[in-house]
């Protein structure tokens, strides 16, 4: 396939996959099936037709509302679809070919984990494991090599696990969620060990910026406030993958 077709194909595929991932992010925490049953309006229960299910376009045509009852449709549907389309497009531009497709999958999985962590403080093991296994598989077609990936996986998990263990022993309470070390380990299997310090640094800077913006808007910050650190790491990891690709290309 010609190089210029990869961004287009991955962008369209991203919008389609984003439609499924948005449904997963919304339904899964509610205990609703993602695969079984037809999509319906949460307001009136009407079964949605084809015109309601076109990624991105349906949100424009219906103005984000049910055509029957006028109830607002969760904006996360079009937001995640748009984000996945953008990730596919960017990955296809950065490195056209199978490696770009792998990078898009990396971004899509990170986005899903970030969305669940922001809304539920939840990093499902099955998604983190999928990210980890995909990172190992990507070693067949994209840098870094497997040795760096394996070291990154062990170092990423081990570093945050040790920090969480020491914090718990010293303070007598949890300082990190149990999913955070697993996520950093999975990210290490994608980026290799050399990029892990930058993941933590960028995640910390994003978190600090978020806190400062909240403070500037009048939000009161306390020591007991929770921050979805997994989401911050996920947000940091994808642009660092782009940096890594730019360095090795």
PDB file of C-alpha atoms in Angstrom:
ATOM      1  CA  UNK A   1       0.000   0.000   0.000  1.00  0.00           C
ATOM      2  CA  UNK A   2       1.279   3.466  -0.863  1.00  0.00           C
ATOM      3  CA  UNK A   3       2.645   5.458   2.069  1.00  0.00           C
ATOM      4  CA  UNK A   4       0.028   8.197   1.722  1.00  0.00           C
ATOM      5  CA  UNK A   5      -2.778   5.658   2.125  1.00  0.00           C
ATOM      6  CA  UNK A   6      -1.638   4.504   5.560  1.00  0.00           C
ATOM      7  CA  UNK A   7      -2.670   7.669   7.459  1.00  0.00           C
ATOM      8  CA  UNK A   8      -6.047   7.664   5.700  1.00  0.00           C
ATOM      9  CA  UNK A   9      -6.679   3.974   6.345  1.00  0.00           C
ATOM     10  CA  UNK A  10      -5.585   4.118   9.985  1.00  0.00           C
ATOM     11  CA  UNK A  11      -7.617   7.280  10.561  1.00  0.00           C
ATOM     12  CA  UNK A  12     -10.810   5.666   9.247  1.00  0.00           C
ATOM     13  CA  UNK A  13     -10.065   2.445  11.122  1.00  0.00           C
ATOM     14  CA  UNK A  14      -9.453   4.484  14.257  1.00  0.00           C
ATOM     15  CA  UNK A  15     -12.883   6.093  14.064  1.00  0.00           C
ATOM     16  CA  UNK A  16     -14.506   2.667  13.665  1.00  0.00           C
ATOM     17  CA  UNK A  17     -12.522   1.101  16.504  1.00  0.00           C
ATOM     18  CA  UNK A  18     -13.140   4.209  18.588  1.00  0.00           C
ATOM     19  CA  UNK A  19     -16.876   3.599  18.328  1.00  0.00           C
ATOM     20  CA  UNK A  20     -16.425   0.190  19.952  1.00  0.00           C
ATOM     21  CA  UNK A  21     -13.954   1.470  22.544  1.00  0.00           C
ATOM     22  CA  UNK A  22     -16.287   4.294  23.551  1.00  0.00           C
ATOM     23  CA  UNK A  23     -19.052   1.756  24.130  1.00  0.00           C
ATOM     24  CA  UNK A  24     -16.639  -0.325  26.203  1.00  0.00           C
ATOM     25  CA  UNK A  25     -15.591   2.669  28.327  1.00  0.00           C
ATOM     26  CA  UNK A  26     -19.207   3.629  29.014  1.00  0.00           C
ATOM     27  CA  UNK A  27     -20.807   0.194  29.477  1.00  0.00           C
ATOM     28  CA  UNK A  28     -18.112  -1.890  31.145  1.00  0.00           C
ATOM     29  CA  UNK A  29     -18.028  -0.021  34.486  1.00  0.00           C
ATOM     30  CA  UNK A  30     -21.829  -0.283  34.596  1.00  0.00           C
ATOM     31  CA  UNK A  31     -21.691  -4.057  34.260  1.00  0.00           C
ATOM     32  CA  UNK A  32     -23.414  -3.933  30.872  1.00  0.00           C
ATOM     33  CA  UNK A  33     -22.424  -6.218  28.024  1.00  0.00           C
ATOM     34  CA  UNK A  34     -20.320  -4.637  25.316  1.00  0.00           C
ATOM     35  CA  UNK A  35     -20.878  -7.368  22.736  1.00  0.00           C
ATOM     36  CA  UNK A  36     -24.377  -8.680  23.440  1.00  0.00           C
ATOM     37  CA  UNK A  37     -27.530  -6.792  22.527  1.00  0.00           C
ATOM     38  CA  UNK A  38     -28.132  -3.950  20.120  1.00  0.00           C
ATOM     39  CA  UNK A  39     -27.250  -0.340  20.809  1.00  0.00           C
ATOM     40  CA  UNK A  40     -30.116   1.737  22.158  1.00  0.00           C
ATOM     41  CA  UNK A  41     -30.848   5.193  23.492  1.00  0.00           C
ATOM     42  CA  UNK A  42     -30.305   5.415  27.244  1.00  0.00           C
ATOM     43  CA  UNK A  43     -33.164   7.901  27.463  1.00  0.00           C
ATOM     44  CA  UNK A  44     -36.081   6.217  25.676  1.00  0.00           C
ATOM     45  CA  UNK A  45     -34.718   2.752  24.914  1.00  0.00           C
ATOM     46  CA  UNK A  46     -35.139   3.066  21.138  1.00  0.00           C
ATOM     47  CA  UNK A  47     -32.976   0.671  19.151  1.00  0.00           C
ATOM     48  CA  UNK A  48     -30.491   2.783  17.236  1.00  0.00           C
ATOM     49  CA  UNK A  49     -30.459   2.560  13.456  1.00  0.00           C
ATOM     50  CA  UNK A  50     -27.592   2.737  11.002  1.00  0.00           C
ATOM     51  CA  UNK A  51     -27.736   6.544  10.791  1.00  0.00           C
ATOM     52  CA  UNK A  52     -27.180   6.737  14.564  1.00  0.00           C
ATOM     53  CA  UNK A  53     -24.096   4.508  14.514  1.00  0.00           C
ATOM     54  CA  UNK A  54     -21.822   6.067  11.891  1.00  0.00           C
ATOM     55  CA  UNK A  55     -18.619   7.047  13.712  1.00  0.00           C
ATOM     56  CA  UNK A  56     -18.296  10.832  14.080  1.00  0.00           C
ATOM     57  CA  UNK A  57     -20.812  11.598  11.318  1.00  0.00           C
ATOM     58  CA  UNK A  58     -23.786  10.497  13.420  1.00  0.00           C
ATOM     59  CA  UNK A  59     -22.829  12.939  16.184  1.00  0.00           C
ATOM     60  CA  UNK A  60     -22.874  15.749  13.631  1.00  0.00           C
ATOM     61  CA  UNK A  61     -26.140  14.684  11.976  1.00  0.00           C
ATOM     62  CA  UNK A  62     -28.005  14.181  15.254  1.00  0.00           C
ATOM     63  CA  UNK A  63     -26.241  17.042  17.098  1.00  0.00           C
ATOM     64  CA  UNK A  64     -25.402  14.612  19.866  1.00  0.00           C
ATOM     65  CA  UNK A  65     -29.027  13.841  20.727  1.00  0.00           C
ATOM     66  CA  UNK A  66     -31.467  10.973  20.282  1.00  0.00           C
ATOM     67  CA  UNK A  67     -33.654  11.573  17.213  1.00  0.00           C
ATOM     68  CA  UNK A  68     -36.711  10.266  19.103  1.00  0.00           C
ATOM     69  CA  UNK A  69     -36.642  11.706  22.604  1.00  0.00           C
ATOM     70  CA  UNK A  70     -33.968  14.393  22.279  1.00  0.00           C
ATOM     71  CA  UNK A  71     -31.931  13.018  25.195  1.00  0.00           C
ATOM     72  CA  UNK A  72     -28.263  13.947  25.096  1.00  0.00           C
ATOM     73  CA  UNK A  73     -25.941  11.150  23.970  1.00  0.00           C
ATOM     74  CA  UNK A  74     -22.837  10.687  26.098  1.00  0.00           C
ATOM     75  CA  UNK A  75     -20.227  12.933  24.417  1.00  0.00           C
ATOM     76  CA  UNK A  76     -17.536  10.364  25.136  1.00  0.00           C
ATOM     77  CA  UNK A  77     -18.780   8.503  22.064  1.00  0.00           C
ATOM     78  CA  UNK A  78     -17.674  11.129  19.558  1.00  0.00           C
ATOM     79  CA  UNK A  79     -14.727  12.276  21.678  1.00  0.00           C
ATOM     80  CA  UNK A  80     -13.155   8.813  21.762  1.00  0.00           C
ATOM     81  CA  UNK A  81     -13.980   8.224  18.082  1.00  0.00           C
ATOM     82  CA  UNK A  82     -12.268  11.492  17.152  1.00  0.00           C
ATOM     83  CA  UNK A  83      -9.259  10.788  19.363  1.00  0.00           C
ATOM     84  CA  UNK A  84      -8.821   7.290  17.901  1.00  0.00           C
ATOM     85  CA  UNK A  85      -9.096   8.674  14.366  1.00  0.00           C
ATOM     86  CA  UNK A  86      -6.422  11.268  15.186  1.00  0.00           C
ATOM     87  CA  UNK A  87      -4.142   8.625  16.708  1.00  0.00           C
ATOM     88  CA  UNK A  88      -4.471   6.461  13.605  1.00  0.00           C
ATOM     89  CA  UNK A  89      -3.773   9.401  11.305  1.00  0.00           C
ATOM     90  CA  UNK A  90      -0.729  10.552  13.285  1.00  0.00           C
ATOM     91  CA  UNK A  91       0.697   7.028  13.519  1.00  0.00           C
ATOM     92  CA  UNK A  92       0.300   6.514   9.772  1.00  0.00           C
ATOM     93  CA  UNK A  93       2.111   9.779   9.089  1.00  0.00           C
ATOM     94  CA  UNK A  94       4.892   9.059  11.589  1.00  0.00           C
ATOM     95  CA  UNK A  95       5.784   5.660  10.157  1.00  0.00           C
ATOM     96  CA  UNK A  96       3.661   4.376   7.245  1.00  0.00           C
ATOM     97  CA  UNK A  97       3.301   0.617   7.222  1.00  0.00           C
ATOM     98  CA  UNK A  98       2.737  -2.165   9.758  1.00  0.00           C
ATOM     99  CA  UNK A  99       4.847  -0.371  12.379  1.00  0.00           C
ATOM    100  CA  UNK A 100       2.513   2.623  12.131  1.00  0.00           C
ATOM    101  CA  UNK A 101      -0.475   0.312  12.555  1.00  0.00           C
ATOM    102  CA  UNK A 102       1.169  -1.105  15.686  1.00  0.00           C
ATOM    103  CA  UNK A 103       1.696   2.418  17.001  1.00  0.00           C
ATOM    104  CA  UNK A 104      -1.951   3.228  16.362  1.00  0.00           C
ATOM    105  CA  UNK A 105      -2.998   0.146  18.342  1.00  0.00           C
ATOM    106  CA  UNK A 106      -0.684   1.317  21.146  1.00  0.00           C
ATOM    107  CA  UNK A 107      -2.444   4.686  21.173  1.00  0.00           C
ATOM    108  CA  UNK A 108      -5.929   3.173  21.064  1.00  0.00           C
ATOM    109  CA  UNK A 109      -5.259   0.888  24.022  1.00  0.00           C
ATOM    110  CA  UNK A 110      -3.642   3.698  26.009  1.00  0.00           C
ATOM    111  CA  UNK A 111      -6.628   5.949  25.319  1.00  0.00           C
ATOM    112  CA  UNK A 112      -9.053   3.302  26.565  1.00  0.00           C
ATOM    113  CA  UNK A 113      -7.079   2.744  29.754  1.00  0.00           C
ATOM    114  CA  UNK A 114      -6.765   6.496  30.330  1.00  0.00           C
ATOM    115  CA  UNK A 115     -10.508   7.032  29.861  1.00  0.00           C
ATOM    116  CA  UNK A 116     -11.361   4.280  32.354  1.00  0.00           C
ATOM    117  CA  UNK A 117      -8.817   5.548  34.873  1.00  0.00           C
ATOM    118  CA  UNK A 118     -10.120   9.114  34.664  1.00  0.00           C
ATOM    119  CA  UNK A 119     -13.761   8.129  35.067  1.00  0.00           C
ATOM    120  CA  UNK A 120     -13.469   5.105  37.375  1.00  0.00           C
ATOM    121  CA  UNK A 121      -9.893   5.008  38.756  1.00  0.00           C
ATOM    122  CA  UNK A 122      -9.765   1.576  37.151  1.00  0.00           C
ATOM    123  CA  UNK A 123      -7.081  -0.041  35.000  1.00  0.00           C
ATOM    124  CA  UNK A 124      -8.545  -3.448  34.042  1.00  0.00           C
ATOM    125  CA  UNK A 125      -5.961  -6.222  34.112  1.00  0.00           C
ATOM    126  CA  UNK A 126      -7.250  -7.692  30.864  1.00  0.00           C
ATOM    127  CA  UNK A 127      -6.617  -4.427  28.995  1.00  0.00           C
ATOM    128  CA  UNK A 128      -3.195  -3.960  30.586  1.00  0.00           C
ATOM    129  CA  UNK A 129      -2.292  -7.550  29.684  1.00  0.00           C
ATOM    130  CA  UNK A 130      -3.474  -6.956  26.114  1.00  0.00           C
ATOM    131  CA  UNK A 131      -1.261  -3.870  25.937  1.00  0.00           C
ATOM    132  CA  UNK A 132       1.691  -5.885  27.263  1.00  0.00           C
ATOM    133  CA  UNK A 133       1.237  -8.794  24.839  1.00  0.00           C
ATOM    134  CA  UNK A 134       0.784  -6.398  21.937  1.00  0.00           C
ATOM    135  CA  UNK A 135       4.024  -4.693  22.951  1.00  0.00           C
ATOM    136  CA  UNK A 136       5.887  -7.982  22.730  1.00  0.00           C
ATOM    137  CA  UNK A 137       4.312  -8.772  19.348  1.00  0.00           C
ATOM    138  CA  UNK A 138       5.221  -5.307  18.042  1.00  0.00           C
ATOM    139  CA  UNK A 139       8.881  -6.206  18.560  1.00  0.00           C
ATOM    140  CA  UNK A 140       8.602  -8.234  15.359  1.00  0.00           C
ATOM    141  CA  UNK A 141       7.999  -5.167  13.187  1.00  0.00           C
ATOM    142  CA  UNK A 142       9.093  -2.046  15.063  1.00  0.00           C
ATOM    143  CA  UNK A 143      11.857  -0.735  17.336  1.00  0.00           C
ATOM    144  CA  UNK A 144      13.104  -1.116  20.015  1.00  0.00           C
ATOM    145  CA  UNK A 145      14.412  -4.680  20.029  1.00  0.00           C
ATOM    146  CA  UNK A 146      13.085  -7.355  22.340  1.00  0.00           C
ATOM    147  CA  UNK A 147      15.908  -7.105  24.863  1.00  0.00           C
ATOM    148  CA  UNK A 148      15.126  -3.429  25.525  1.00  0.00           C
ATOM    149  CA  UNK A 149      11.413  -4.175  25.637  1.00  0.00           C
ATOM    150  CA  UNK A 150      11.817  -7.014  28.145  1.00  0.00           C
ATOM    151  CA  UNK A 151      14.073  -4.949  30.386  1.00  0.00           C
ATOM    152  CA  UNK A 152      11.565  -2.105  30.098  1.00  0.00           C
ATOM    153  CA  UNK A 153       8.704  -4.377  31.121  1.00  0.00           C
ATOM    154  CA  UNK A 154      10.500  -5.671  34.210  1.00  0.00           C
ATOM    155  CA  UNK A 155      11.938  -2.272  35.168  1.00  0.00           C
ATOM    156  CA  UNK A 156       8.645  -0.444  34.677  1.00  0.00           C
ATOM    157  CA  UNK A 157       6.655  -2.836  36.836  1.00  0.00           C
ATOM    158  CA  UNK A 158       9.408  -3.260  39.426  1.00  0.00           C
ATOM    159  CA  UNK A 159      10.070   0.443  39.932  1.00  0.00           C
ATOM    160  CA  UNK A 160       6.479   1.423  40.669  1.00  0.00           C
ATOM    161  CA  UNK A 161       5.795  -1.752  42.656  1.00  0.00           C
ATOM    162  CA  UNK A 162       8.764  -0.954  44.901  1.00  0.00           C
ATOM    163  CA  UNK A 163       7.647   2.655  45.356  1.00  0.00           C
ATOM    164  CA  UNK A 164       4.123   1.505  46.242  1.00  0.00           C
ATOM    165  CA  UNK A 165       5.499  -1.098  48.680  1.00  0.00           C
ATOM    166  CA  UNK A 166       7.778   1.379  50.469  1.00  0.00           C
ATOM    167  CA  UNK A 167       5.035   4.008  50.678  1.00  0.00           C
ATOM    168  CA  UNK A 168       2.632   1.478  52.174  1.00  0.00           C
ATOM    169  CA  UNK A 169       5.205   0.366  54.743  1.00  0.00           C
ATOM    170  CA  UNK A 170       6.187   3.908  55.706  1.00  0.00           C
ATOM    171  CA  UNK A 171       2.786   5.602  55.642  1.00  0.00           C
ATOM    172  CA  UNK A 172       0.473   2.693  56.379  1.00  0.00           C
ATOM    173  CA  UNK A 173      -1.788   3.444  53.407  1.00  0.00           C
ATOM    174  CA  UNK A 174      -1.883   2.999  49.672  1.00  0.00           C
ATOM    175  CA  UNK A 175      -0.010   5.581  47.604  1.00  0.00           C
ATOM    176  CA  UNK A 176      -0.425   4.005  44.171  1.00  0.00           C
ATOM    177  CA  UNK A 177      -3.162   1.921  42.636  1.00  0.00           C
ATOM    178  CA  UNK A 178      -2.392  -1.736  41.974  1.00  0.00           C
ATOM    179  CA  UNK A 179      -2.787  -1.225  38.240  1.00  0.00           C
ATOM    180  CA  UNK A 180      -0.156   1.505  37.917  1.00  0.00           C
ATOM    181  CA  UNK A 181       2.941  -0.766  38.101  1.00  0.00           C
ATOM    182  CA  UNK A 182       1.355  -3.169  35.626  1.00  0.00           C
ATOM    183  CA  UNK A 183       0.625  -0.333  33.215  1.00  0.00           C
ATOM    184  CA  UNK A 184       4.161   1.059  33.377  1.00  0.00           C
ATOM    185  CA  UNK A 185       5.463  -2.454  32.806  1.00  0.00           C
ATOM    186  CA  UNK A 186       3.263  -2.787  29.729  1.00  0.00           C
ATOM    187  CA  UNK A 187       4.433   0.616  28.485  1.00  0.00           C
ATOM    188  CA  UNK A 188       8.023  -0.535  29.007  1.00  0.00           C
ATOM    189  CA  UNK A 189       7.320  -3.487  26.689  1.00  0.00           C
ATOM    190  CA  UNK A 190       6.459  -0.952  23.992  1.00  0.00           C
ATOM    191  CA  UNK A 191       9.030   1.781  24.534  1.00  0.00           C
ATOM    192  CA  UNK A 192      11.943  -0.075  26.113  1.00  0.00           C
ATOM    193  CA  UNK A 193      13.689   0.800  29.342  1.00  0.00           C
ATOM    194  CA  UNK A 194      15.437   3.932  28.070  1.00  0.00           C
ATOM    195  CA  UNK A 195      12.173   5.868  27.695  1.00  0.00           C
ATOM    196  CA  UNK A 196      10.669   4.996  31.080  1.00  0.00           C
ATOM    197  CA  UNK A 197      12.203   7.924  33.033  1.00  0.00           C
ATOM    198  CA  UNK A 198      10.731  10.279  30.442  1.00  0.00           C
ATOM    199  CA  UNK A 199       7.308   8.634  30.789  1.00  0.00           C
ATOM    200  CA  UNK A 200       7.346   9.298  34.536  1.00  0.00           C
ATOM    201  CA  UNK A 201       8.716  12.814  34.102  1.00  0.00           C
ATOM    202  CA  UNK A 202       6.155  13.791  31.479  1.00  0.00           C
ATOM    203  CA  UNK A 203       3.316  12.174  33.441  1.00  0.00           C
ATOM    204  CA  UNK A 204       4.371  14.140  36.513  1.00  0.00           C
ATOM    205  CA  UNK A 205       4.506  17.396  34.567  1.00  0.00           C
ATOM    206  CA  UNK A 206       1.061  16.780  33.080  1.00  0.00           C
ATOM    207  CA  UNK A 207      -0.297  16.039  36.552  1.00  0.00           C
ATOM    208  CA  UNK A 208       1.309  19.161  38.002  1.00  0.00           C
ATOM    209  CA  UNK A 209      -0.075  21.268  35.167  1.00  0.00           C
ATOM    210  CA  UNK A 210      -3.548  19.845  35.764  1.00  0.00           C
ATOM    211  CA  UNK A 211      -3.355  20.674  39.471  1.00  0.00           C
ATOM    212  CA  UNK A 212      -2.132  24.220  38.790  1.00  0.00           C
ATOM    213  CA  UNK A 213      -4.928  24.842  36.281  1.00  0.00           C
ATOM    214  CA  UNK A 214      -7.466  23.548  38.793  1.00  0.00           C
ATOM    215  CA  UNK A 215      -6.025  25.790  41.492  1.00  0.00           C
ATOM    216  CA  UNK A 216      -6.118  28.809  39.179  1.00  0.00           C
ATOM    217  CA  UNK A 217      -9.801  28.118  38.572  1.00  0.00           C
ATOM    218  CA  UNK A 218     -10.518  28.138  42.288  1.00  0.00           C
ATOM    219  CA  UNK A 219     -10.537  24.423  42.961  1.00  0.00           C
ATOM    220  CA  UNK A 220      -9.323  23.484  46.441  1.00  0.00           C
ATOM    221  CA  UNK A 221      -6.620  20.832  46.485  1.00  0.00           C
ATOM    222  CA  UNK A 222      -6.081  18.575  49.502  1.00  0.00           C
ATOM    223  CA  UNK A 223      -3.610  15.813  50.346  1.00  0.00           C
ATOM    224  CA  UNK A 224      -6.413  13.245  50.155  1.00  0.00           C
ATOM    225  CA  UNK A 225      -7.290  14.031  46.537  1.00  0.00           C
ATOM    226  CA  UNK A 226      -6.792  11.156  44.119  1.00  0.00           C
ATOM    227  CA  UNK A 227      -5.030  11.609  40.801  1.00  0.00           C
ATOM    228  CA  UNK A 228      -5.406   9.018  38.014  1.00  0.00           C
ATOM    229  CA  UNK A 229      -1.663   8.463  37.607  1.00  0.00           C
ATOM    230  CA  UNK A 230      -2.260   5.615  35.182  1.00  0.00           C
ATOM    231  CA  UNK A 231      -4.061   8.003  32.856  1.00  0.00           C
ATOM    232  CA  UNK A 232      -1.168  10.461  33.113  1.00  0.00           C
ATOM    233  CA  UNK A 233       1.320   7.738  32.146  1.00  0.00           C
ATOM    234  CA  UNK A 234      -0.890   6.653  29.253  1.00  0.00           C
ATOM    235  CA  UNK A 235      -1.151  10.218  27.979  1.00  0.00           C
ATOM    236  CA  UNK A 236       2.638  10.619  28.239  1.00  0.00           C
ATOM    237  CA  UNK A 237       3.532   7.309  26.582  1.00  0.00           C
ATOM    238  CA  UNK A 238       2.122   7.891  23.100  1.00  0.00           C
ATOM    239  CA  UNK A 239       3.975  11.151  22.282  1.00  0.00           C
ATOM    240  CA  UNK A 240       7.145   9.512  23.591  1.00  0.00           C
ATOM    241  CA  UNK A 241       6.556   6.647  21.151  1.00  0.00           C
ATOM    242  CA  UNK A 242       6.448   9.290  18.407  1.00  0.00           C
ATOM    243  CA  UNK A 243       9.723  10.750  19.686  1.00  0.00           C
ATOM    244  CA  UNK A 244      11.315   7.300  19.697  1.00  0.00           C
ATOM    245  CA  UNK A 245      10.169   6.634  16.136  1.00  0.00           C
ATOM    246  CA  UNK A 246      11.536   9.989  15.010  1.00  0.00           C
ATOM    247  CA  UNK A 247      14.921   9.200  16.597  1.00  0.00           C
ATOM    248  CA  UNK A 248      15.331   5.745  15.056  1.00  0.00           C
ATOM    249  CA  UNK A 249      13.897   6.620  11.617  1.00  0.00           C
TER     250      UNK A 249
END
